[in-house]
Coordinates of C-alpha atoms in Angstrom, one line a residue:
X1 CA -51.8 -114.6 -79.5
X2 CA -50.5 -112.4 -76.6
X3 CA -53.9 -110.6 -76.4
X4 CA -55.8 -113.9 -76.3
X5 CA -53.6 -115.2 -73.6
X6 CA -54.0 -112.1 -71.5
X7 CA -57.8 -112.2 -71.9
X8 CA -57.9 -115.9 -71.0
X9 CA -55.9 -115.1 -67.9
X10 CA -58.3 -112.3 -66.9
X11 CA -61.3 -114.6 -67.4
X12 CA -59.7 -117.2 -65.2
X13 CA -59.2 -114.7 -62.4
X14 CA -62.7 -113.5 -62.9
X15 CA -64.0 -117.0 -62.4
X16 CA -61.8 -117.5 -59.3
X17 CA -63.1 -114.3 -57.7
X18 CA -66.7 -115.3 -58.5
X19 CA -66.1 -118.6 -56.8
X20 CA -65.7 -116.6 -53.6
X21 CA -68.7 -114.5 -54.3
X22 CA -66.8 -111.3 -55.3
X23 CA -66.3 -109.4 -58.5
X24 CA -63.2 -110.0 -60.5
X25 CA -60.9 -107.7 -62.5
X26 CA -63.1 -107.6 -65.6
X27 CA -66.2 -106.7 -63.6
X28 CA -64.4 -104.1 -61.5
X29 CA -63.0 -102.5 -64.6
X30 CA -66.3 -102.4 -66.3
X31 CA -67.9 -100.7 -63.3
X32 CA -65.6 -97.8 -63.6
X33 CA -67.2 -96.8 -66.9
X34 CA -70.0 -95.4 -64.8
X35 CA -69.1 -95.7 -61.1
X36 CA -66.4 -93.6 -59.3
X37 CA -63.0 -95.1 -60.0
X38 CA -60.8 -96.5 -57.3
X39 CA -57.7 -94.7 -58.8
X40 CA -58.3 -91.8 -61.1
X41 CA -54.6 -91.0 -61.2
X42 CA -53.9 -94.5 -62.6
X43 CA -56.6 -94.1 -65.3
X44 CA -55.0 -90.9 -66.5
X45 CA -51.6 -92.5 -66.4
X46 CA -53.0 -95.2 -68.7
X47 CA -54.4 -92.5 -71.0
X48 CA -51.0 -90.8 -71.0
X49 CA -49.4 -94.1 -72.3
X50 CA -52.0 -94.4 -75.0
X51 CA -51.4 -90.8 -76.1
X52 CA -47.8 -91.6 -77.1
X53 CA -49.1 -92.8 -80.4
X54 CA -51.1 -89.6 -81.0
X55 CA -50.1 -86.3 -82.5
X56 CA -49.9 -83.2 -80.2
X57 CA -53.3 -82.0 -81.6
X58 CA -54.9 -85.3 -80.9
X59 CA -53.4 -85.4 -77.4
X60 CA -54.9 -82.1 -76.5
X61 CA -58.2 -83.2 -77.9
X62 CA -58.1 -86.5 -76.0
X63 CA -57.1 -84.8 -72.7
X64 CA -59.8 -82.1 -73.1
X65 CA -62.4 -84.7 -73.8
X66 CA -61.4 -86.7 -70.7
X67 CA -61.6 -83.7 -68.4
X68 CA -64.9 -82.6 -69.9
X69 CA -66.4 -86.1 -69.3
X70 CA -65.1 -86.1 -65.7
X71 CA -66.7 -82.7 -65.1
X72 CA -70.0 -84.0 -66.4
X73 CA -69.8 -87.0 -64.2
X74 CA -68.9 -84.9 -61.2
X75 CA -71.9 -82.6 -61.9
X76 CA -74.2 -85.6 -62.2
X77 CA -73.0 -87.1 -58.9
X78 CA -73.3 -83.8 -57.1
X79 CA -76.9 -83.4 -58.5
X80 CA -77.9 -86.9 -57.5
X81 CA -76.1 -86.9 -54.1
X82 CA -74.1 -90.0 -55.1
X83 CA -71.4 -91.0 -52.6
X84 CA -67.8 -90.8 -53.8
X85 CA -64.8 -92.2 -52.0
X86 CA -62.5 -89.4 -50.7
X87 CA -59.8 -88.5 -53.1
X88 CA -61.4 -90.4 -56.1
X89 CA -63.8 -87.9 -57.8
X90 CA -62.4 -88.4 -61.3
X91 CA -61.1 -90.9 -63.8
X92 CA -64.2 -91.9 -65.8
X93 CA -63.3 -89.5 -68.5
X94 CA -59.9 -91.1 -69.0
X95 CA -61.4 -94.5 -69.3
X96 CA -64.1 -93.3 -71.8
X97 CA -61.4 -91.7 -74.0
X98 CA -59.3 -94.9 -73.9
X99 CA -62.3 -96.9 -75.1
X100 CA -63.1 -94.3 -77.6
X101 CA -59.6 -94.6 -79.1
X102 CA -60.2 -98.3 -79.5
X103 CA -63.4 -97.6 -81.4
X104 CA -61.7 -95.1 -83.6
X105 CA -58.9 -97.6 -84.3
X106 CA -61.4 -100.3 -85.4
X107 CA -63.7 -98.0 -87.4
X108 CA -61.6 -95.2 -88.7
X109 CA -58.1 -96.6 -89.1
X110 CA -56.6 -99.2 -91.4
X111 CA -53.3 -101.1 -91.8
X112 CA -50.3 -100.1 -89.6
X113 CA -52.1 -97.0 -88.2
X114 CA -54.8 -99.2 -86.8
X115 CA -52.3 -101.6 -85.3
X116 CA -50.3 -98.8 -83.7
X117 CA -53.4 -97.2 -82.2
X118 CA -54.7 -100.5 -80.8
X119 CA -51.2 -101.1 -79.3
X120 CA -51.4 -97.8 -77.6
X121 CA -54.9 -98.5 -76.2
X122 CA -53.8 -102.0 -75.1
X123 CA -50.8 -100.5 -73.3
X124 CA -53.0 -98.1 -71.4
X125 CA -55.7 -100.6 -70.6
X126 CA -53.1 -103.2 -69.5
X127 CA -51.8 -100.7 -66.9
X128 CA -55.2 -100.0 -65.3
X129 CA -56.4 -103.6 -65.6
X130 CA -53.2 -104.8 -64.0
X131 CA -54.3 -103.0 -60.8
X132 CA -57.6 -104.9 -60.8
X133 CA -55.8 -108.1 -61.5
X134 CA -53.5 -107.4 -58.5
X135 CA -56.5 -106.9 -56.2
X136 CA -58.0 -110.2 -57.3
X137 CA -54.7 -112.0 -56.7
X138 CA -54.6 -110.6 -53.2
X139 CA -58.1 -111.9 -52.5
X140 CA -57.1 -115.4 -53.8
X141 CA -54.0 -115.5 -51.5
X142 CA -56.1 -114.7 -48.5
X143 CA -58.7 -117.3 -49.3
X144 CA -56.5 -120.2 -50.3
X145 CA -53.6 -119.8 -47.8
X146 CA -55.1 -120.2 -44.3
X147 CA -51.6 -120.3 -42.7
X148 CA -48.7 -117.8 -43.0
X149 CA -44.9 -118.1 -42.7
X150 CA -44.2 -114.8 -41.0
X151 CA -42.4 -116.4 -38.1
X152 CA -39.9 -117.9 -40.5
X153 CA -39.2 -114.6 -42.2
X154 CA -39.1 -112.6 -38.9
X155 CA -36.6 -115.1 -37.5
X156 CA -34.4 -115.0 -40.6
X157 CA -34.6 -111.2 -40.5
X158 CA -32.5 -111.2 -37.3
X159 CA -29.6 -111.9 -39.6
X160 CA -30.2 -108.5 -41.3
X161 CA -30.7 -106.6 -38.1
X162 CA -34.5 -106.5 -38.1
X163 CA -34.6 -103.5 -40.5
X164 CA -38.4 -103.2 -40.4
X165 CA -38.4 -102.5 -36.7
X166 CA -35.7 -99.9 -37.0
X167 CA -37.3 -98.2 -40.0
X168 CA -40.7 -98.2 -38.3
X169 CA -39.3 -96.3 -35.3
X170 CA -37.6 -93.8 -37.6
X171 CA -40.8 -93.2 -39.6
X172 CA -42.8 -92.8 -36.4
X173 CA -40.3 -90.2 -35.2
X174 CA -40.6 -88.1 -38.3
X175 CA -44.3 -87.6 -37.6
X176 CA -47.0 -86.8 -40.2
X177 CA -44.6 -85.1 -42.6
X178 CA -42.4 -88.1 -43.2
X179 CA -45.3 -90.5 -43.1
X180 CA -47.4 -88.6 -45.7
X181 CA -44.4 -88.1 -48.0
X182 CA -43.6 -91.9 -48.0
X183 CA -47.3 -92.7 -48.3
X184 CA -47.6 -90.7 -51.6
X185 CA -44.5 -92.4 -52.9
X186 CA -45.8 -95.8 -52.0
X187 CA -49.3 -95.3 -53.3
X188 CA -48.3 -93.7 -56.7
X189 CA -45.6 -96.1 -57.8
X190 CA -47.4 -96.7 -61.1
X191 CA -47.5 -93.0 -61.9
X192 CA -43.8 -92.8 -61.4
X193 CA -43.4 -95.8 -63.8
X194 CA -45.5 -94.0 -66.4
X195 CA -43.2 -90.9 -66.1
X196 CA -40.2 -93.1 -67.0
X197 CA -42.1 -95.0 -69.7
X198 CA -43.3 -91.8 -71.3
X199 CA -39.6 -90.8 -71.7
X200 CA -38.8 -94.1 -73.3
X201 CA -41.8 -93.9 -75.6
X202 CA -41.4 -90.3 -76.6
X203 CA -40.5 -91.1 -80.2
X204 CA -43.4 -93.4 -80.9
X205 CA -45.6 -90.7 -82.5
X206 CA -42.8 -89.8 -84.9
X207 CA -41.3 -93.3 -85.6
X208 CA -44.8 -94.9 -85.7
X209 CA -43.5 -97.9 -83.9
X210 CA -42.8 -99.0 -80.3
X211 CA -39.3 -99.7 -79.0
X212 CA -38.6 -103.4 -78.5
X213 CA -38.2 -103.1 -74.8
X214 CA -39.6 -100.6 -72.3
X215 CA -40.5 -100.3 -68.6
X216 CA -44.2 -101.2 -69.0
X217 CA -43.3 -104.7 -70.2
X218 CA -41.2 -105.3 -67.1
X219 CA -43.9 -103.8 -64.8
X220 CA -46.6 -106.1 -66.2
X221 CA -44.5 -109.3 -66.1
X222 CA -43.4 -108.6 -62.5
X223 CA -47.1 -108.2 -61.6
X224 CA -48.0 -111.4 -63.4
X225 CA -45.4 -113.7 -62.0
X226 CA -45.0 -112.2 -58.5
X227 CA -48.3 -113.3 -57.0
X228 CA -47.5 -116.9 -57.9
X229 CA -44.7 -116.7 -55.4
X230 CA -47.2 -115.4 -52.8
X231 CA -49.1 -118.7 -53.2
X232 CA -45.9 -120.6 -52.5
X233 CA -44.6 -118.5 -49.6
X234 CA -47.6 -116.7 -47.9
X235 CA -46.5 -113.9 -45.6
X236 CA -48.6 -111.0 -44.3
X237 CA -45.9 -108.6 -43.0
X238 CA -44.7 -107.4 -39.6
X239 CA -47.4 -104.7 -39.0
X240 CA -50.0 -107.4 -39.5
X241 CA -48.3 -110.3 -37.8
X242 CA -46.7 -108.4 -34.9
X243 CA -48.7 -105.1 -34.8
X244 CA -52.1 -103.6 -35.2
X245 CA -52.3 -103.8 -39.0
X246 CA -54.9 -106.6 -39.0
X247 CA -57.3 -104.4 -37.1
X248 CA -56.8 -101.5 -39.6
X249 CA -57.1 -103.8 -42.6
X250 CA -60.4 -105.1 -41.3
X251 CA -61.8 -101.5 -41.1
X252 CA -60.7 -100.6 -44.7
X253 CA -60.8 -103.9 -46.5
X254 CA -62.5 -103.9 -49.9
X255 CA -63.9 -107.4 -49.3
X256 CA -67.5 -107.4 -48.1
X257 CA -66.9 -110.2 -45.5
X258 CA -64.8 -109.3 -42.5
X259 CA -64.6 -112.4 -40.3
X260 CA -63.1 -112.3 -36.8
X261 CA -59.4 -112.5 -36.7
X262 CA -57.8 -115.9 -36.9
X263 CA -54.2 -114.8 -36.4
X264 CA -52.1 -116.0 -33.5
X265 CA -52.4 -114.1 -30.2
X266 CA -49.4 -111.9 -30.1
X267 CA -48.7 -108.6 -28.3
X268 CA -48.3 -105.4 -30.2
X269 CA -44.6 -105.7 -30.8
X270 CA -44.0 -103.8 -34.1
X271 CA -42.1 -101.5 -34.2
X272 CA -41.1 -101.0 -30.5
X273 CA -40.1 -104.6 -29.5
X274 CA -38.2 -107.1 -31.7
X275 CA -39.7 -110.6 -31.3
X276 CA -37.5 -113.1 -29.6
X277 CA -35.7 -115.8 -31.5
X278 CA -37.7 -119.0 -31.2
X279 CA -38.3 -122.0 -33.4
X280 CA -40.7 -120.8 -36.1
X281 CA -43.8 -122.7 -37.4
X282 CA -46.7 -122.0 -39.8
X283 CA -49.6 -120.3 -38.0
X284 CA -53.2 -119.7 -39.0
X285 CA -54.3 -116.2 -40.0
X286 CA -57.5 -114.5 -41.0
X287 CA -59.3 -115.0 -44.3
X288 CA -59.1 -111.5 -45.7
X289 CA -55.5 -110.1 -45.1
X290 CA -53.4 -110.5 -48.3
X291 CA -50.4 -112.8 -48.2
X292 CA -48.4 -110.4 -50.4
X293 CA -45.0 -109.9 -48.9
X294 CA -42.6 -112.5 -50.4
X295 CA -41.2 -111.1 -52.5
X296 CA -41.7 -107.4 -52.1
X297 CA -43.2 -106.4 -55.5
X298 CA -43.1 -102.7 -54.5
X299 CA -39.4 -103.1 -54.2
X300 CA -39.3 -105.1 -57.5
X301 CA -41.2 -102.4 -59.3
X302 CA -39.1 -99.6 -57.8
X303 CA -36.0 -101.4 -58.8
X304 CA -37.3 -101.7 -62.4
X305 CA -38.0 -97.9 -62.4
X306 CA -34.5 -97.3 -61.2
X307 CA -32.9 -99.5 -63.8
X308 CA -34.9 -98.0 -66.7
X309 CA -34.2 -94.5 -65.6
X310 CA -30.4 -95.0 -65.9
X311 CA -30.5 -94.1 -69.6
X312 CA -32.5 -91.0 -69.2
X313 CA -31.4 -87.4 -68.4
X314 CA -30.0 -86.4 -65.1
X315 CA -33.4 -85.3 -63.6
X316 CA -34.9 -88.7 -64.5
X317 CA -32.0 -90.6 -63.0
X318 CA -32.3 -88.6 -59.8
X319 CA -36.0 -89.2 -59.7
X320 CA -35.5 -93.0 -60.2
X321 CA -33.0 -93.1 -57.4
X322 CA -35.3 -91.1 -55.1
X323 CA -38.3 -93.4 -55.8
X324 CA -36.3 -96.5 -55.1
X325 CA -34.9 -95.2 -51.8
X326 CA -38.3 -93.8 -50.7
X327 CA -40.1 -97.0 -51.6
X328 CA -37.6 -99.1 -49.6
X329 CA -38.1 -96.7 -46.7
X330 CA -41.9 -96.9 -47.0
X331 CA -42.1 -100.7 -47.3
X332 CA -40.0 -101.1 -44.2
X333 CA -41.2 -98.1 -42.2
X334 CA -44.9 -98.9 -42.6
X335 CA -44.3 -102.5 -41.6
X336 CA -45.5 -103.9 -44.8
X337 CA -42.3 -106.0 -45.4
X338 CA -39.4 -107.6 -43.8
X339 CA -35.8 -106.9 -44.9
X340 CA -35.7 -110.4 -46.4
X341 CA -38.6 -109.6 -48.6
X342 CA -36.7 -106.6 -50.1
X343 CA -33.7 -108.6 -51.0
X344 CA -35.9 -111.2 -52.7
X345 CA -37.8 -108.5 -54.5
X346 CA -34.7 -106.8 -55.9
X347 CA -33.3 -110.1 -57.2
X348 CA -36.7 -111.0 -58.7
X349 CA -36.9 -107.7 -60.6
X350 CA -33.4 -108.0 -62.1
X351 CA -34.1 -111.6 -63.1
X352 CA -37.3 -110.7 -64.8
X353 CA -35.7 -107.7 -66.6
X354 CA -32.8 -109.9 -67.7
X355 CA -35.2 -112.5 -69.0
X356 CA -37.1 -110.0 -71.1
X357 CA -33.9 -108.5 -72.5
X358 CA -32.5 -111.9 -73.2
X359 CA -35.6 -112.9 -75.1
X360 CA -35.3 -109.7 -77.2
X361 CA -31.7 -110.6 -78.0
X362 CA -32.7 -114.1 -79.4
X363 CA -31.8 -115.9 -76.2
X364 CA -28.3 -114.5 -75.9
X365 CA -26.0 -117.0 -74.1
X366 CA -24.8 -114.4 -71.6
X367 CA -28.4 -113.4 -70.8
X368 CA -29.3 -117.0 -70.2
X369 CA -26.5 -117.3 -67.7
X370 CA -27.7 -114.2 -66.0
X371 CA -31.3 -115.4 -65.7
X372 CA -30.0 -118.8 -64.4
X373 CA -27.9 -116.9 -61.8
X374 CA -30.8 -114.7 -60.7
X375 CA -33.2 -117.6 -60.5
X376 CA -30.8 -119.7 -58.5
X377 CA -30.2 -116.9 -56.0
X378 CA -33.9 -116.2 -55.7
X379 CA -34.8 -119.8 -55.0
X380 CA -31.9 -120.1 -52.5
X381 CA -33.1 -117.0 -50.6
X382 CA -36.6 -118.4 -50.3
X383 CA -35.3 -121.9 -49.3
X384 CA -33.0 -120.4 -46.6
X385 CA -35.9 -118.3 -45.2
X386 CA -38.0 -121.4 -45.0
X387 CA -35.6 -124.1 -43.9
X388 CA -32.7 -122.3 -42.1
X389 CA -34.2 -119.3 -40.3
X390 CA -33.2 -120.3 -36.8
X391 CA -29.6 -121.0 -37.9
X392 CA -29.5 -117.6 -39.6
X393 CA -30.8 -115.8 -36.6
X394 CA -28.3 -117.4 -34.2
X395 CA -25.4 -116.7 -36.6
X396 CA -26.2 -113.2 -37.9
X397 CA -22.6 -112.1 -38.6
X398 CA -22.3 -115.0 -41.0
X399 CA -25.8 -115.3 -42.5
X400 CA -26.4 -111.5 -42.9
X401 CA -23.4 -110.8 -45.1
X402 CA -24.0 -114.0 -47.1
X403 CA -27.6 -112.9 -47.9
X404 CA -26.4 -109.4 -49.0
X405 CA -23.5 -110.8 -51.0
X406 CA -25.9 -113.3 -52.8
X407 CA -28.1 -110.4 -53.8
X408 CA -25.2 -108.2 -54.7
X409 CA -23.8 -110.9 -57.0
X410 CA -26.9 -110.7 -59.1
X411 CA -26.7 -106.9 -59.3
X412 CA -23.0 -107.1 -60.3
X413 CA -23.7 -109.8 -62.9
X414 CA -26.6 -107.8 -64.3
X415 CA -24.6 -104.5 -64.6
X416 CA -21.7 -106.3 -66.2
X417 CA -23.9 -108.1 -68.8
X418 CA -26.0 -105.0 -69.7
X419 CA -22.9 -102.8 -70.1
X420 CA -21.6 -105.4 -72.5
X421 CA -24.9 -105.4 -74.4
X422 CA -25.3 -101.6 -74.5
X423 CA -21.9 -100.0 -74.0
X424 CA -22.0 -96.3 -73.2
X425 CA -20.6 -94.4 -76.1
X426 CA -18.3 -91.6 -75.1
X427 CA -17.9 -88.6 -77.3
X428 CA -14.7 -88.6 -79.4
X429 CA -11.9 -86.5 -78.0
X430 CA -11.4 -83.3 -79.9
X431 CA -8.1 -83.2 -81.8
X432 CA -5.9 -80.2 -81.0
X433 CA -5.8 -77.6 -83.7
X434 CA -2.5 -77.6 -85.7
X435 CA 0.0 -75.0 -84.8
X436 CA -0.2 -72.1 -87.2
X437 CA 3.5 -72.3 -88.0
X438 CA 3.1 -75.9 -89.1
X439 CA 0.2 -75.2 -91.5

């Protein structure tokens, strides 16, 4: 049932993309069987997820086959002079092995072993197809939302001290070293998620079953629900609305049509000059820049990585903390998001995570209360950004703490509820040895 629903959703997105004369997620994924992939790292991350159901011998065979196929494709492209995008010379081999595992599951496996291998293949393919789905969602937001609400969020952001402008100046001051480090963190978020997921799924090959809840589920649900909010609250981000981001996007956009800019005439303010506080209003923008800011899904995904890394070893916990901090720094420092987006993204992630865990616990009453709390705060945040931005900007010492406290209340409620669900077991204290004279 779940597989049929997912396939129907992909078909609907494919039809929506075709309506605008562009390929959808299914077509883009099918092209990567032969054409140079957009993200080879993501394809190998998907293969890594599939390999959790394999034995070590099968894993080495699968990895070797993927690398061999990639080398053959690379030799063929070099011989024919085919153009390959910089940094994307590999990945076809991983996709071929993924599809090969599906064929093996259908033709050479039976019973529970077939189901387990198909689940592994589905997990890997969902990760890579999710990227294509996200690209299609971005296209739909740019085509169906001609106006954006950036002025509302930028005005409300005065209550938080305009963190994007501050972070933008800091990242600029760090030069290429800081920029490139944050760019790697921002661009390889899915790979970090796979590292945490592999730890959570490390026992699948032995137990022959998946755990009931793991990070990949949360990642996929966030990516499924988040773009729906983009349609309700379209925002392009400070570097596009108040900087030169629109010009850069026009030069690198994946969409074949690049119409002249339709965004409002504004000076290059980001990150040097904070915009003045004025009454906001919806404004028209171009037809190809994604409206993908509210909420910040990068922050939501990084929050999910942080949450799921808490039960791992110390190195994994530190990595999860670093990835969350660096992702927040990148989203603000690159001008992709306002501070208000990040608060909404964190609340959104915890609410989704709480919903999934509550479902696993047969709709536990405390979990339902947590989901209701998170949903209420999330809706209240969006409503305040839309209907009270001017009041928030003119009373920052009241509105700013209230926004932070609202988000913090969800964090506190989540931590308290999860600790009650999964209490940490402390090792029993060792009893002192009896005194020799008393024995």
